[in-house]
CSV table of C-alpha atoms and ligand atoms in Angstrom, one decimal:
chain,number,residue,atom,x,y,z
A,1,MET,CA,104.5,127.4,71.4
A,2,LYS,CA,104.3,123.7,72.3
A,3,LEU,CA,103.4,123.0,75.9
A,4,GLY,CA,103.6,119.8,78.0
A,5,PHE,CA,101.7,118.9,81.1
A,6,LEU,CA,102.7,116.3,83.8
A,7,GLY,CA,100.3,115.2,86.6
A,8,LEU,CA,96.6,115.0,85.9
A,9,GLY,CA,95.3,114.9,89.4
A,10,ILE,CA,92.6,117.2,90.9
A,11,MET,CA,94.6,120.3,90.1
A,12,GLY,CA,96.3,119.2,86.9
A,13,THR,CA,92.9,118.2,85.4
A,14,GLY,CA,91.5,121.7,85.6
A,15,MET,CA,94.8,123.4,84.6
A,16,ALA,CA,95.5,121.2,81.6
A,17,HIS,CA,91.9,121.6,80.3
A,18,ASN,CA,92.3,125.4,80.5
A,19,LEU,CA,95.5,125.3,78.5
A,20,LEU,CA,93.7,123.3,75.8
A,21,LYS,CA,90.7,125.7,75.9
A,22,ALA,CA,93.1,128.6,75.4
A,23,GLY,CA,94.2,126.9,72.2
A,24,PHE,CA,97.7,125.7,73.2
A,25,SER,CA,99.1,122.6,71.6
A,26,LEU,CA,99.5,120.2,74.6
A,27,THR,CA,101.3,116.9,75.2
A,28,VAL,CA,100.3,115.2,78.5
A,29,TYR,CA,101.6,112.4,80.7
A,30,ASN,CA,100.3,111.0,84.0
A,31,ARG,CA,101.8,108.1,86.0
A,32,THR,CA,98.4,106.4,85.9
A,33,ALA,CA,98.1,106.6,82.1
A,34,SER,CA,94.3,106.1,81.9
A,35,LYS,CA,93.8,109.6,83.3
A,36,CYS,CA,95.1,111.0,80.0
A,37,ALA,CA,92.1,109.8,78.0
A,38,PRO,CA,89.8,112.8,78.5
A,39,PHE,CA,92.6,115.1,77.4
A,40,VAL,CA,93.3,113.1,74.2
A,41,GLU,CA,89.6,113.4,73.5
A,42,ALA,CA,89.9,117.2,74.0
A,43,GLY,CA,92.8,117.4,71.5
A,44,ALA,CA,96.0,116.7,73.5
A,45,THR,CA,98.7,114.2,72.5
A,46,GLN,CA,99.5,111.5,75.1
A,47,ALA,CA,103.1,110.6,75.8
A,48,ASP,CA,104.4,107.4,77.4
A,49,THR,CA,107.0,109.1,79.6
A,50,ALA,CA,107.7,112.4,81.2
A,51,ALA,CA,110.9,112.6,79.2
A,52,ASP,CA,108.9,112.3,76.0
A,53,VAL,CA,106.7,115.2,77.0
A,54,VAL,CA,109.7,117.4,77.7
A,55,ARG,CA,111.3,116.5,74.4
A,56,ALA,CA,108.1,117.4,72.5
A,57,SER,CA,107.5,120.7,74.3
A,58,ASP,CA,109.0,124.2,74.6
A,59,ILE,CA,107.7,124.5,78.1
A,60,THR,CA,106.5,121.6,80.3
A,61,PHE,CA,104.3,122.3,83.4
A,62,ALA,CA,104.0,119.7,86.2
A,63,ILE,CA,101.8,119.5,89.3
A,64,VAL,CA,102.1,116.4,91.4
A,65,SER,CA,101.6,115.5,95.1
A,66,ASP,CA,104.6,116.4,97.2
A,67,PRO,CA,108.4,116.6,97.2
A,68,GLU,CA,108.8,112.9,96.8
A,69,ALA,CA,106.6,112.9,93.7
A,70,SER,CA,108.3,116.0,92.2
A,71,ARG,CA,111.7,114.2,92.7
A,72,ALA,CA,110.4,111.0,91.2
A,73,LEU,CA,109.0,112.8,88.1
A,74,CYS,CA,112.3,114.6,87.6
A,75,PHE,CA,115.0,112.1,88.5
A,76,SER,CA,113.5,108.6,87.7
A,77,GLU,CA,114.3,106.8,84.5
A,78,ASN,CA,112.6,108.5,81.5
A,79,GLY,CA,111.9,111.4,83.8
A,80,VAL,CA,112.1,115.2,83.1
A,81,LEU,CA,115.9,115.3,83.5
A,82,ASP,CA,116.3,112.7,80.8
A,83,GLY,CA,114.3,114.8,78.3
A,84,ILE,CA,115.7,118.2,79.1
A,85,SER,CA,118.0,120.0,76.7
A,86,GLU,CA,119.4,123.5,76.0
A,87,GLY,CA,116.8,126.2,76.3
A,88,LYS,CA,113.8,124.0,77.2
A,89,GLY,CA,111.6,125.2,80.1
A,90,TYR,CA,110.3,123.2,83.1
A,91,VAL,CA,107.7,124.7,85.5
A,92,ASP,CA,107.0,122.7,88.6
A,93,MET,CA,103.7,123.9,90.1
A,94,SER,CA,103.5,121.4,92.9
A,95,THR,CA,103.6,122.6,96.5
A,96,ILE,CA,107.0,121.4,97.6
A,97,ASN,CA,109.8,122.7,99.9
A,98,ALA,CA,112.5,125.1,98.7
A,99,GLU,CA,115.3,122.5,99.0
A,100,THR,CA,113.6,120.1,96.6
A,101,SER,CA,112.8,122.9,94.2
A,102,LYS,CA,116.4,124.0,94.2
A,103,GLU,CA,117.7,120.4,93.7
A,104,ILE,CA,115.5,120.0,90.7
A,105,GLY,CA,116.3,123.5,89.3
A,106,GLU,CA,120.1,122.9,89.7
A,107,ALA,CA,119.9,119.5,87.9
A,108,LEU,CA,117.9,120.9,85.0
A,109,THR,CA,120.0,124.0,84.5
A,110,ALA,CA,123.2,121.9,84.6
A,111,LYS,CA,121.9,120.3,81.4
A,112,GLY,CA,121.1,123.7,79.8
A,113,GLY,CA,117.4,123.7,80.7
A,114,ARG,CA,115.5,126.6,82.4
A,115,TYR,CA,113.6,126.2,85.6
A,116,LEU,CA,110.7,128.0,87.4
A,117,GLU,CA,108.8,126.9,90.5
A,118,ALA,CA,105.2,128.1,90.3
A,119,PRO,CA,103.0,126.6,93.1
A,120,VAL,CA,99.5,127.8,93.1
A,121,SER,CA,97.1,129.2,95.7
A,122,GLY,CA,93.5,127.8,95.1
A,123,SER,CA,92.1,124.3,94.9
A,124,LYS,CA,89.8,122.3,92.6
A,125,LYS,CA,87.3,125.0,91.6
A,126,PRO,CA,89.9,127.8,90.9
A,127,ALA,CA,91.9,125.3,88.9
A,128,ALA,CA,88.8,124.4,86.8
A,129,ASP,CA,87.8,128.1,86.5
A,130,GLY,CA,91.3,129.3,85.6
A,131,THR,CA,91.4,131.6,88.7
A,132,LEU,CA,94.4,130.3,90.5
A,133,ILE,CA,97.1,132.6,92.1
A,134,ILE,CA,100.5,131.6,90.7
A,135,LEU,CA,103.6,132.2,93.0
A,136,ALA,CA,106.7,131.9,90.8
A,137,GLY,CA,110.4,131.9,91.5
A,138,GLY,CA,113.3,131.2,89.2
A,139,ASP,CA,114.2,131.9,85.6
A,140,LYS,CA,112.7,135.3,84.6
A,141,SER,CA,112.8,134.6,80.9
A,142,LEU,CA,110.8,131.4,81.4
A,143,TYR,CA,108.3,133.3,83.5
A,144,ASP,CA,107.8,135.9,80.8
A,145,GLU,CA,107.4,133.2,78.1
A,146,ALA,CA,105.0,131.3,80.3
A,147,GLU,CA,102.8,134.3,80.9
A,148,LYS,CA,100.1,133.5,78.4
A,149,ALA,CA,99.8,130.0,79.9
A,150,PHE,CA,99.6,131.4,83.4
A,151,GLU,CA,96.8,133.7,82.2
A,152,ALA,CA,94.9,130.6,81.0
A,153,MET,CA,95.4,128.9,84.4
A,154,GLY,CA,95.2,131.8,86.9
A,155,LYS,CA,93.8,135.2,87.7
A,156,LYS,CA,97.0,136.5,89.1
A,157,ALA,CA,100.7,135.6,88.7
A,158,LEU,CA,103.5,137.0,90.8
A,159,TYR,CA,107.2,136.7,90.1
A,160,LEU,CA,108.9,136.5,93.5
A,161,GLY,CA,112.6,136.3,92.5
A,162,GLU,CA,114.9,133.4,93.0
A,163,VAL,CA,114.0,129.7,93.3
A,164,GLY,CA,112.7,129.0,96.8
A,165,ASN,CA,110.7,132.2,97.2
A,166,GLY,CA,107.7,130.9,95.4
A,167,ALA,CA,107.8,127.6,97.3
A,168,ASN,CA,108.2,129.4,100.6
A,169,MET,CA,105.4,131.9,99.9
A,170,LYS,CA,103.1,129.0,99.1
A,171,LEU,CA,104.0,127.3,102.4
A,172,VAL,CA,103.3,130.4,104.4
A,173,VAL,CA,100.0,131.0,102.7
A,174,ASN,CA,98.8,127.4,103.3
A,175,MET,CA,100.1,127.3,106.8
A,176,ILE,CA,97.8,130.3,107.5
A,177,MET,CA,94.9,128.5,105.8
A,178,GLY,CA,95.5,125.2,107.7
A,179,ALA,CA,95.5,127.1,111.1
A,180,MET,CA,92.4,129.0,110.1
A,181,MET,CA,90.6,125.8,109.1
A,182,ALA,CA,91.5,124.1,112.4
A,183,GLY,CA,90.4,127.2,114.4
A,184,PHE,CA,87.2,127.4,112.4
A,185,CYS,CA,86.4,123.7,113.0
A,186,GLU,CA,87.1,124.1,116.7
A,187,GLY,CA,84.6,127.0,116.8
A,188,MET,CA,82.0,125.1,114.9
A,189,SER,CA,82.3,122.1,117.3
A,190,LEU,CA,82.4,124.3,120.4
A,191,ALA,CA,79.2,126.1,119.3
A,192,GLU,CA,77.4,122.8,118.7
A,193,LYS,CA,78.5,121.3,122.0
A,194,ALA,CA,77.5,124.5,123.8
A,195,GLY,CA,74.0,124.2,122.4
A,196,LEU,CA,74.3,127.0,119.8
A,197,SER,CA,73.1,126.9,116.2
A,198,THR,CA,76.1,126.6,113.9
A,199,THR,CA,73.9,128.3,111.2
A,200,ASP,CA,73.7,131.3,113.5
A,201,LEU,CA,77.5,131.1,114.0
A,202,LEU,CA,78.1,131.1,110.2
A,203,ASP,CA,75.7,134.1,109.9
A,204,VAL,CA,77.6,136.0,112.6
A,205,LEU,CA,81.0,135.3,111.1
A,206,ASP,CA,79.9,136.3,107.6
A,207,ALA,CA,78.5,139.6,108.8
A,208,GLY,CA,81.7,140.8,110.4
A,209,ALA,CA,85.4,141.3,109.8
A,210,MET,CA,86.1,137.5,109.7
A,211,SER,CA,83.8,137.1,106.6
A,212,ASN,CA,85.7,135.1,104.0
A,213,PRO,CA,85.0,132.7,101.1
A,214,MET,CA,86.5,129.7,102.9
A,215,PHE,CA,84.2,129.9,105.9
A,216,ARG,CA,81.3,130.6,103.6
A,217,ILE,CA,81.9,127.6,101.3
A,218,LYS,CA,83.2,125.1,103.8
A,219,GLY,CA,80.9,126.0,106.7
A,220,PRO,CA,77.8,124.3,105.4
A,221,LEU,CA,79.9,121.2,104.3
A,222,ILE,CA,81.3,121.0,107.8
A,223,GLN,CA,77.8,121.2,109.3
A,224,GLN,CA,76.6,118.4,107.1
A,225,GLU,CA,79.8,116.4,107.6
A,226,SER,CA,79.9,116.0,103.8
A,227,PHE,CA,83.3,117.3,103.0
A,228,GLY,CA,83.9,116.3,99.3
A,229,VAL,CA,87.4,116.7,98.1
A,230,ALA,CA,88.6,120.0,96.7
A,231,PHE,CA,91.9,119.9,98.5
A,232,PRO,CA,93.0,116.6,99.9
A,233,LEU,CA,93.7,116.6,103.7
A,234,LYS,CA,96.9,114.6,103.2
A,235,HIS,CA,98.3,117.5,101.0
A,236,MET,CA,97.3,120.1,103.6
A,237,GLN,CA,99.1,118.1,106.3
A,238,LYS,CA,102.1,117.9,104.1
A,239,ASP,CA,102.1,121.7,103.7
A,240,MET,CA,101.9,122.1,107.5
A,241,ARG,CA,104.8,119.7,108.0
A,242,LEU,CA,106.9,121.6,105.4
A,243,ALA,CA,106.0,125.0,106.9
A,244,ILE,CA,107.0,123.8,110.3
A,245,ALA,CA,110.4,122.6,108.9
A,246,LEU,CA,110.8,126.1,107.4
A,247,GLY,CA,110.0,127.6,110.8
A,248,ASP,CA,112.8,125.5,112.3
A,249,GLN,CA,115.3,126.7,109.7
A,250,VAL,CA,114.7,130.3,110.4
A,251,ALA,CA,114.0,130.0,114.1
A,252,GLN,CA,110.4,131.2,113.8
A,253,PRO,CA,108.1,129.8,116.5
A,254,LEU,CA,104.9,128.4,114.9
A,255,SER,CA,102.9,127.3,117.9
A,256,THR,CA,99.5,127.8,116.3
A,257,CYS,CA,100.5,126.0,113.1
A,258,ALA,CA,102.1,123.1,115.1
A,259,SER,CA,99.0,122.6,117.1
A,260,ALA,CA,96.8,122.6,114.0
A,261,ASN,CA,99.2,120.2,112.4
A,262,GLU,CA,98.5,117.7,115.2
A,263,SER,CA,94.8,117.8,114.4
A,264,PHE,CA,95.5,117.2,110.7
A,265,LYS,CA,97.8,114.2,111.7
A,266,LYS,CA,95.0,112.8,113.8
A,267,ALA,CA,92.5,113.2,110.9
A,268,ARG,CA,94.9,111.3,108.7
A,269,ALA,CA,95.1,108.5,111.3
A,270,LEU,CA,91.3,108.5,111.4
A,271,GLY,CA,91.2,107.7,107.7
A,272,ALA,CA,90.5,111.1,106.3
A,273,ALA,CA,93.7,111.5,104.3
A,274,ASP,CA,91.9,111.5,100.9
A,275,GLU,CA,88.9,113.6,102.0
A,276,ASP,CA,88.9,117.4,101.8
A,277,PHE,CA,91.1,119.2,104.4
A,278,SER,CA,87.9,120.5,106.1
A,279,ALA,CA,87.5,116.9,107.3
A,280,VAL,CA,90.0,117.9,110.0
A,281,SER,CA,86.7,118.6,111.7
A,282,LYS,CA,86.4,114.8,112.4
A,283,ALA,CA,89.6,114.9,114.5
A,284,ILE,CA,88.5,118.0,116.3
A,285,LYS,CA,85.0,116.8,117.2
A,286,THR,CA,86.3,113.6,118.7
A,287,SER,CA,89.2,115.2,120.7
B,1,NA7,P1,96.1,114.7,93.5
B,1,NA7,O1,94.7,114.8,93.0
B,1,NA7,O2,96.4,113.8,94.7
B,1,NA7,O3,97.1,114.3,92.3
B,1,NA7,C1,98.4,114.0,92.5
B,1,NA7,C2,99.1,113.8,91.2
B,1,NA7,O4,100.5,113.5,91.4
B,1,NA7,C3,98.6,112.7,90.3
B,1,NA7,O5,98.7,113.0,88.9
B,1,NA7,C4,99.5,111.5,90.6
B,1,NA7,O6,99.6,110.5,89.7
B,1,NA7,C5,100.8,112.3,90.7
B,1,NA7,N1,101.9,111.6,91.4
B,1,NA7,C6,101.9,111.2,92.7
B,1,NA7,N2,103.0,110.6,93.1
B,1,NA7,C7,103.8,110.5,91.9
B,1,NA7,C8,105.0,109.9,91.6
B,1,NA7,N3,105.8,109.3,92.5
B,1,NA7,N4,105.5,110.0,90.3
B,1,NA7,C9,104.7,110.7,89.4
B,1,NA7,N5,103.5,111.2,89.6
B,1,NA7,C10,103.0,111.1,90.9
B,1,NA7,O7,96.7,116.1,94.0
B,1,NA7,P2,96.2,117.6,93.6
B,1,NA7,O8,96.1,117.7,92.2
B,1,NA7,O9,95.1,118.0,94.5
B,1,NA7,O10,97.5,118.4,94.1
B,1,NA7,C11,98.7,118.5,93.4
B,1,NA7,C12,99.6,119.5,94.0
B,1,NA7,O11,99.0,120.8,94.1
B,1,NA7,C13,100.0,119.2,95.5
B,1,NA7,O12,101.3,119.6,95.7
B,1,NA7,C14,99.0,120.0,96.3
B,1,NA7,O13,99.6,120.3,97.6
B,1,NA7,C15,98.8,121.2,95.5
B,1,NA7,P3,98.6,109.3,89.7
B,1,NA7,O14,97.3,109.8,89.0
B,1,NA7,O15,98.3,109.0,91.2
B,1,NA7,O16,99.3,108.2,89.0
């Protein structure tokens, strides 16, 4: 089976490498073409356009920034829609809203293509380690055919039904994560300002029912204000924004998420958009 991959950012880099490692024949494209070089070195074929990747592949995977990027990749000249034809599969793994996903799916299926949304839970390290959690919605035959590729990229894949369910599940999961991170950073800052040791706080948290890998991994980075970039803050804020819009649609109050979103917006304004989402700490500490 010939696979294609579009979008070689933080996530796409790990995922495409894992497909190559698993022995798949892979054609790659990235808007900034220079990012394809390491993949060509590792055995991939580089294409000039997204349409060329789709033409060369049975199934094409994509993971780009946000709804605007997913739309641009699909609908622009020489985009995915130009390359799609009867039976070909397209799997968009970006975190986007259900409306965008449906719009892309409908356009592709109208030309005989098959569409699956499959956003992933997990950031840079799980992408590199092949331990992502894949949340799929859409064409079941495509899901079944993509299973071996999902196994190379993730530790768990769920088929959640129609297009929109995968997108919405991902927004719910990330909304919880964003609210958790904002609450965690508030606690770290409060402890520090109240004269407590944040190392002691991390010990206490890790010993009890709130123990979790995110606090364990991000805690020391927040202490050192050395955030790195596993999951860009601008993408987290985009997910909070999209989750709040989903809450509006179904009349679900999201007070905690909306409040956390304000901290992420402030962090963007402070210049932390391209830092890790734990850099929301900067906005919280200066409030
Ligand atoms: P990154 O590292 O910011 O990478 C974003 C990728 O999206 C990168 O390949 C970009 O290409 C590509 N991109 C952005 N805008 C466009 C447009 N308009 N057209 C085509 N390609 C585009 O993000 P992550 O890998 O961390 O995250 C990807 C997704 O997973 C995102 O939805 C997260 O929320 C979860 P570039 O290299 O800039 O040319």
